[in-house]
mmCIF file of C-alpha atoms in Angstrom:
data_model
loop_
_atom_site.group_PDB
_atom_site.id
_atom_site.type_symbol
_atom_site.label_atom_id
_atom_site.label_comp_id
_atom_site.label_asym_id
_atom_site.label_seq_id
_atom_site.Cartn_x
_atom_site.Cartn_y
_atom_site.Cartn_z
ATOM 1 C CA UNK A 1 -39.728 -44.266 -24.176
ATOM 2 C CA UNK A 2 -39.334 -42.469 -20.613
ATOM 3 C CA UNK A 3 -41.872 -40.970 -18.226
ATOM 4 C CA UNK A 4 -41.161 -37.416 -19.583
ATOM 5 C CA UNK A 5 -41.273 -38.076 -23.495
ATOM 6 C CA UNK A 6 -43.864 -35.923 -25.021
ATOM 7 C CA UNK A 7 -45.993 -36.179 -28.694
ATOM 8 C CA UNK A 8 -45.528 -33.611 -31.532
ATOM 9 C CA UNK A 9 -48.917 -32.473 -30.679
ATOM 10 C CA UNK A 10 -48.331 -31.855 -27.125
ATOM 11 C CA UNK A 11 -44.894 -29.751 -27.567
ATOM 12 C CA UNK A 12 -47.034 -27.968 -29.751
ATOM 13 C CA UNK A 13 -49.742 -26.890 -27.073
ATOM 14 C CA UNK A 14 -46.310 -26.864 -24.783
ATOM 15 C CA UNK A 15 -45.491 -23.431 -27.776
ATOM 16 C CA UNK A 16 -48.697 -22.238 -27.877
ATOM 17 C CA UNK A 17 -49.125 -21.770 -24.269
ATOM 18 C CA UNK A 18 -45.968 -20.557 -23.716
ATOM 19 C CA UNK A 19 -46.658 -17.332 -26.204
ATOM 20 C CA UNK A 20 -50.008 -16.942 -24.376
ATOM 21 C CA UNK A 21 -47.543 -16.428 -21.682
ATOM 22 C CA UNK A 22 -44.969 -14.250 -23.034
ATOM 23 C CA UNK A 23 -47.718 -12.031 -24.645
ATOM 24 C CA UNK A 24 -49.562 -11.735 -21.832
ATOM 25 C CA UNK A 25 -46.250 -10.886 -19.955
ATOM 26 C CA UNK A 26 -45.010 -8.304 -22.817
ATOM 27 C CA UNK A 27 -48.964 -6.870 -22.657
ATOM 28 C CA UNK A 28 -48.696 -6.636 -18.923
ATOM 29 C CA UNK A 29 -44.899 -5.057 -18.469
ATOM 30 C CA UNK A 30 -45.107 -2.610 -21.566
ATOM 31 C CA UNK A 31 -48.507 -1.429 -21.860
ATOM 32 C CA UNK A 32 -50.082 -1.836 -18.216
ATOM 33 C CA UNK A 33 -47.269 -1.035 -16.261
ATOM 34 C CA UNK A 34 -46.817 -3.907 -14.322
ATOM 35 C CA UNK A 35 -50.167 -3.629 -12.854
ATOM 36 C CA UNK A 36 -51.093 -7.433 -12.770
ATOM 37 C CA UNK A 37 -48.918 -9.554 -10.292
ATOM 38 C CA UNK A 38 -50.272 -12.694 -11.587
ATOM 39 C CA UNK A 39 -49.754 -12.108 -15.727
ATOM 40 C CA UNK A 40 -45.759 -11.122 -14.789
ATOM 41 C CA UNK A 41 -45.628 -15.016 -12.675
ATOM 42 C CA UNK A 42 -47.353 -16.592 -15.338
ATOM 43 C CA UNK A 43 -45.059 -14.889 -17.852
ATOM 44 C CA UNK A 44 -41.939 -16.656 -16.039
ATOM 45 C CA UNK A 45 -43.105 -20.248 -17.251
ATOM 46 C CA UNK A 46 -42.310 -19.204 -21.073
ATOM 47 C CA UNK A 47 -38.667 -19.271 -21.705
ATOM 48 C CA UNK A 48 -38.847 -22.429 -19.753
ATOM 49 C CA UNK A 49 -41.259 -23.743 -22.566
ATOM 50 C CA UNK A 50 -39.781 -22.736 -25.371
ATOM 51 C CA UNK A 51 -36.485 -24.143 -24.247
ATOM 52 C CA UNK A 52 -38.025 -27.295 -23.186
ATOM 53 C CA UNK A 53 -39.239 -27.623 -26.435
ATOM 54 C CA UNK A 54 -36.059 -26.851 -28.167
ATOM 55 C CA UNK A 55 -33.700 -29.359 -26.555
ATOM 56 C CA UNK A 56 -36.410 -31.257 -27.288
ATOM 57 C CA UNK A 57 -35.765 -31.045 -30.753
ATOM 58 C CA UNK A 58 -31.836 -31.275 -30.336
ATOM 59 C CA UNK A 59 -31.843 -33.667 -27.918
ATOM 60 C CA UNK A 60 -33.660 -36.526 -30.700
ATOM 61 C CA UNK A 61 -31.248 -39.656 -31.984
ATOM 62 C CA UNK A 62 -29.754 -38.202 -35.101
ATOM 63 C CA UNK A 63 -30.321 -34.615 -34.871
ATOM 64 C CA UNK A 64 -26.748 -33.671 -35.111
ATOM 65 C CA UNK A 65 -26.465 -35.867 -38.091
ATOM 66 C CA UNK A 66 -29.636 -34.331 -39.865
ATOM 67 C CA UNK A 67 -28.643 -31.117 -39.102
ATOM 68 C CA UNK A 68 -31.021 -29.949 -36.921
ATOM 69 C CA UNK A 69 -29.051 -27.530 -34.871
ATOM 70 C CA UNK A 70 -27.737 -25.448 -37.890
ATOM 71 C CA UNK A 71 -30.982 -25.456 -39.417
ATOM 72 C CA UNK A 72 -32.361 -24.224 -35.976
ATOM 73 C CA UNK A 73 -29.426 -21.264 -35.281
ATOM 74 C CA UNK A 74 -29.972 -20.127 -38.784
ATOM 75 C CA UNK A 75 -33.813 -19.513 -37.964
ATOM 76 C CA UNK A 76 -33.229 -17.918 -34.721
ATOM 77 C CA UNK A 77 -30.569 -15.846 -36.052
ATOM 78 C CA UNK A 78 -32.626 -14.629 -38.320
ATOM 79 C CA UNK A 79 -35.968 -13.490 -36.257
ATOM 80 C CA UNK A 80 -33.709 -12.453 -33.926
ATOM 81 C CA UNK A 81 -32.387 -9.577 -35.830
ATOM 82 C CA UNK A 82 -36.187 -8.954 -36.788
ATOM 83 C CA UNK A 83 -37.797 -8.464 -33.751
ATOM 84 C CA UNK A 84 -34.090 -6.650 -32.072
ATOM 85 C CA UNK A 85 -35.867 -2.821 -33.430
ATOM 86 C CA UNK A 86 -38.897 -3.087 -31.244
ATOM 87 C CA UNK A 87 -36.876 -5.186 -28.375
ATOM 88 C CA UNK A 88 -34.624 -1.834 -28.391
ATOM 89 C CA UNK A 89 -37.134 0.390 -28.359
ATOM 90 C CA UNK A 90 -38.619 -1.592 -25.609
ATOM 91 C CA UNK A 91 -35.642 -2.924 -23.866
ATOM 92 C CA UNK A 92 -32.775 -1.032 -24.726
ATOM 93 C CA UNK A 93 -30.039 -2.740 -26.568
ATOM 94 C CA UNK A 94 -28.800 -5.429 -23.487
ATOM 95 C CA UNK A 95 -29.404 -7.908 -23.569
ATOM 96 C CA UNK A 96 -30.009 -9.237 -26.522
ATOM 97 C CA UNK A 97 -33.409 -10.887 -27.249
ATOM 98 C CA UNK A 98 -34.580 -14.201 -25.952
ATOM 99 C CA UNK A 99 -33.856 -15.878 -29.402
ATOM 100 C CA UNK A 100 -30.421 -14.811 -28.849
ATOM 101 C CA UNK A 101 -30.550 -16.827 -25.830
ATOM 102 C CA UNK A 102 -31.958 -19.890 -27.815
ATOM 103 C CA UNK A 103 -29.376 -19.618 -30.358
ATOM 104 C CA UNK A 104 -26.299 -19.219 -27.359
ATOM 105 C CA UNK A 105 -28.249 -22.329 -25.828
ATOM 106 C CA UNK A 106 -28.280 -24.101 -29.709
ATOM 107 C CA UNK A 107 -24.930 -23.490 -30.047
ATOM 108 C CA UNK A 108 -23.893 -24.557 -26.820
ATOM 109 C CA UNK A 109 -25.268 -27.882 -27.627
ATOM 110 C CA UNK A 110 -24.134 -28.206 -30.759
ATOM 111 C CA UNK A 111 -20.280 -27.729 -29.898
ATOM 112 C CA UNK A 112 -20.782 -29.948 -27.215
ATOM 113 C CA UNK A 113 -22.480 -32.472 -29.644
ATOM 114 C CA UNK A 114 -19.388 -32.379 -32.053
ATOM 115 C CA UNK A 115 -17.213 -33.227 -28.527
ATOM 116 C CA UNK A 116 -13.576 -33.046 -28.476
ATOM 117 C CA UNK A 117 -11.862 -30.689 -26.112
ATOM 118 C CA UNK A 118 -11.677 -27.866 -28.870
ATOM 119 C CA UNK A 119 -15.125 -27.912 -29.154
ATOM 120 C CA UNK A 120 -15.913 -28.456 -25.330
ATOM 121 C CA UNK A 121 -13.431 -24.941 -24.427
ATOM 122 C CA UNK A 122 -15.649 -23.138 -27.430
ATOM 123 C CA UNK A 123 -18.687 -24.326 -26.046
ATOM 124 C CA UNK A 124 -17.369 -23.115 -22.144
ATOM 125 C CA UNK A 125 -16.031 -19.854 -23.688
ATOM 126 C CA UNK A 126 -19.892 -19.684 -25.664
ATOM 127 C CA UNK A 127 -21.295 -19.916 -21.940
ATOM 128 C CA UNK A 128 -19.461 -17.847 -20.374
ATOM 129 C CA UNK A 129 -19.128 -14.873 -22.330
ATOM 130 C CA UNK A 130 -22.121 -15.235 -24.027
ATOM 131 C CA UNK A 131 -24.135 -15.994 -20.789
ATOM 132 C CA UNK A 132 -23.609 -12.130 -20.532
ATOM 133 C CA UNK A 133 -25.073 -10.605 -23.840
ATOM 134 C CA UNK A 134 -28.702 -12.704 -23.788
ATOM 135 C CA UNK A 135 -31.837 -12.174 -21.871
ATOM 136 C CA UNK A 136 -31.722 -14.400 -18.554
ATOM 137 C CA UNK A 137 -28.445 -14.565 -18.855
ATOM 138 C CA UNK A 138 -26.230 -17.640 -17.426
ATOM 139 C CA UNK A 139 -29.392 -19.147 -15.804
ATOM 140 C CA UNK A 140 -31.147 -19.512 -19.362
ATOM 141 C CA UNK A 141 -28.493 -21.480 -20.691
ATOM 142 C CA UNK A 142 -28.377 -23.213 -17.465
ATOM 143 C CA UNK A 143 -32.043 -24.209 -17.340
ATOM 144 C CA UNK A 144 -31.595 -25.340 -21.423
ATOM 145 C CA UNK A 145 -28.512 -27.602 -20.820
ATOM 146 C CA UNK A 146 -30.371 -28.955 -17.922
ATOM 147 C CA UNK A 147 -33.076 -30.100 -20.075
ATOM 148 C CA UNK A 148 -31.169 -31.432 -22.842
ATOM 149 C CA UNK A 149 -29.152 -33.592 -20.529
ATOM 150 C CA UNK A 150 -31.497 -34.938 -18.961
ATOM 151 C CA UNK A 151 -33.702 -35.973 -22.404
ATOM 152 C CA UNK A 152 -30.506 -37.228 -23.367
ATOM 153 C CA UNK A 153 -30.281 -39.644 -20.206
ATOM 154 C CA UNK A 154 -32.743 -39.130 -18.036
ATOM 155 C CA UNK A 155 -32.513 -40.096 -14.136
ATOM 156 C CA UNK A 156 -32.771 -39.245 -11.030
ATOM 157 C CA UNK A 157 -29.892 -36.724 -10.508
ATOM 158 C CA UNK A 158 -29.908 -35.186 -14.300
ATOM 159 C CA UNK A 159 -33.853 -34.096 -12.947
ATOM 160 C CA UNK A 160 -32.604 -32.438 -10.240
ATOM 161 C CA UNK A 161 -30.113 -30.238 -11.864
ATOM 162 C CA UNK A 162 -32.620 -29.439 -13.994
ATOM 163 C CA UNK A 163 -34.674 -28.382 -11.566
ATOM 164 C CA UNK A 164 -31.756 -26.611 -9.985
ATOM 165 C CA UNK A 165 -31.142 -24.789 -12.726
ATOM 166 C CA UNK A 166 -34.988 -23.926 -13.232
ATOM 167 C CA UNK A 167 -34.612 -22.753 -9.868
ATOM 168 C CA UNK A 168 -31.805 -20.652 -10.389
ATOM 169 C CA UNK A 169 -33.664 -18.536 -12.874
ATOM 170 C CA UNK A 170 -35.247 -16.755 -9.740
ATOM 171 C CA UNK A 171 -32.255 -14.676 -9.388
ATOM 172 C CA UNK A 172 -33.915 -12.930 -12.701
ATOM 173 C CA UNK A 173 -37.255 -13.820 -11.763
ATOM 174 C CA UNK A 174 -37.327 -12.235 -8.395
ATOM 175 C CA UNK A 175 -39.330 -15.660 -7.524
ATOM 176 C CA UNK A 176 -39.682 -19.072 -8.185
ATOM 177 C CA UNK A 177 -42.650 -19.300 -10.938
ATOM 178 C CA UNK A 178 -40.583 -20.640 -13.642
ATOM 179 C CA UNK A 179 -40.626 -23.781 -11.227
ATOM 180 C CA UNK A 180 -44.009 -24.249 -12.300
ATOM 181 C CA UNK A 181 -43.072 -25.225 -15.834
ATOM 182 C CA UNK A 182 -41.862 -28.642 -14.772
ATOM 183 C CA UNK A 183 -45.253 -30.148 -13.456
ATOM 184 C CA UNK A 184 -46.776 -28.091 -16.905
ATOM 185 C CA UNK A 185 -44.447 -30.217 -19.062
ATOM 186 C CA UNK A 186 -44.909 -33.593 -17.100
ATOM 187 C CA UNK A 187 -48.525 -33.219 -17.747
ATOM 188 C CA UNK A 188 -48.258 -32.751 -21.009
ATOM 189 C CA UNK A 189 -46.111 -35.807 -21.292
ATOM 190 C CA UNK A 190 -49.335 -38.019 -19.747
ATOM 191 C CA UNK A 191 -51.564 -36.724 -22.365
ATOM 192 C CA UNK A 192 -51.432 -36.899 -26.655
ATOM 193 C CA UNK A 193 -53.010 -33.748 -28.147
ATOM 194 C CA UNK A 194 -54.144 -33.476 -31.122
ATOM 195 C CA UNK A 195 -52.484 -30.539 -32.441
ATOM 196 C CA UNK A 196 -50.659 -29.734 -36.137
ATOM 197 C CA UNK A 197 -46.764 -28.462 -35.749
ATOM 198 C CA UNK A 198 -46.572 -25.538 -37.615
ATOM 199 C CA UNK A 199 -42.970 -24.522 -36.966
ATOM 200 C CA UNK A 200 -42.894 -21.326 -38.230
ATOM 201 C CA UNK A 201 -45.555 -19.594 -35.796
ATOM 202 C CA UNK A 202 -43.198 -19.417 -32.950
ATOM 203 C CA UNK A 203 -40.488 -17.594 -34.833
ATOM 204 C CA UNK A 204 -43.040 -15.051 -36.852
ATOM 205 C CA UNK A 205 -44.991 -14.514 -33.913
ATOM 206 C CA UNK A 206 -42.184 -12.619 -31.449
ATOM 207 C CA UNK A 207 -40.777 -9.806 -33.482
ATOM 208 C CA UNK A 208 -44.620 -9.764 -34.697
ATOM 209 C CA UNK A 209 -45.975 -9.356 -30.986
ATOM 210 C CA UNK A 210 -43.001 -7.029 -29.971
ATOM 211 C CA UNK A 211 -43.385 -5.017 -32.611
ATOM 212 C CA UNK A 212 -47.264 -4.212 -32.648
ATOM 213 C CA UNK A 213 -46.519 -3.378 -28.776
ATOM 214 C CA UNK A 214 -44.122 -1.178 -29.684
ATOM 215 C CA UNK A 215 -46.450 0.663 -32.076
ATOM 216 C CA UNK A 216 -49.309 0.387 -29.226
ATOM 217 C CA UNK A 217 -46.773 1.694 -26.535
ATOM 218 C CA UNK A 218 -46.032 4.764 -28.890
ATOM 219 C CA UNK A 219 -50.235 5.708 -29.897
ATOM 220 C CA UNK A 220 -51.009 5.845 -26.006
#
């Protein structure tokens, strides 16, 4: 057990405050304007979160074996293509939604996982081409690899490309706030909450949110 591994309870307040985050982001970009400085930097610690928590998941002894990573692209896929109406209507259609980019970042890891050099040229191809369709783009994916590689094995120099690629995410960000979400999830790690996984919140709760700003946006 390293310095960085975290209980189920504490991913699970890891989620939760990360869609405090993104819906106090979404609240602040689509229905204030932008007015609040400080809800759009706090918003730039939640795809960091969730995708912590993801390789998390992927990143376990025996995942590939169990599974996991088709079971996990199937539900993305899925409330994906839910919440894309209101993510249009908000957005535009590009990029696609950010759990388009979890599902690039799943698959990603999954081809790798399988290895061979087939499966590492799909997996570059995935990146590459991909990296262009999904919200945050090639740093998302970045940031996500970083994280599984470095649950995988962690050490010295797999932390700081993962911190490089956190980093990297403020050519989105216009600044370096999604930084923040690396001393968030070390804390965690130090601490055991008591929380209940219910993994079906985090997927019902963005085309949810998105859409019930959408219908907001359109009454005012």
């Amino acid at each position: 057990m390293n310095a960085w591994s975290l209980s189920d309870g504490s991913l699970e307040a890891l989620k939760w405050v990360g869609l405090l985050l993104m819906a106090g982001d979404h609240v602040n970009k689509y229905l204030l304007h932008e007015a609040s400085p400080a809800l759009y930097a706090l918003g730039r610690m939640a795809m960091p979160l969730f995708g912590f928590v993801l390789m998390v998941h992927l990143a376990r002894p025996g995942a590939l074996e169990a599974g996991i990573h088709l079971r996990i692209m199937q539900r993305l896929a899925i409330f994906a293509l839910l919440a894309t109406p209101a993510f249009i209507h908000l957005v535009g259609g590009w990029p696609l939604n950010i759990l388009a980019t979890l599902f690039l970042a799943t698959l990603i890891v999954w081809l790798l996982e399988r290895g061979g050099r087939a499966h590492r040229c799909a997996a570059l191809i995935a990146f590459l081409f991909g990296g262009a369709m999904v919200e945050f783009w090639w740093p998302a994916l970045l940031y996500c690899l970083g994280a599984w590689a470095f649950l995988r094995r962690p050490g010295a120099l797999r932390l700081l490309l993962w911190a490089s690629a956190t980093a990297s995410l403020a050519v989105i960000n216009g600044n370096f706030a999604a930084l923040a979400a690396l001393p968030l999830i070390w804390g965690a790690s130090q601490v055991d909450i008591p929380m209940p996984r219910n993994r079906w919140v985090f997927y019902a709760f963005y085309p949810a949110h998105l859409t019930l700003i959408a219908l907001v946006q359109q009454l005012i």
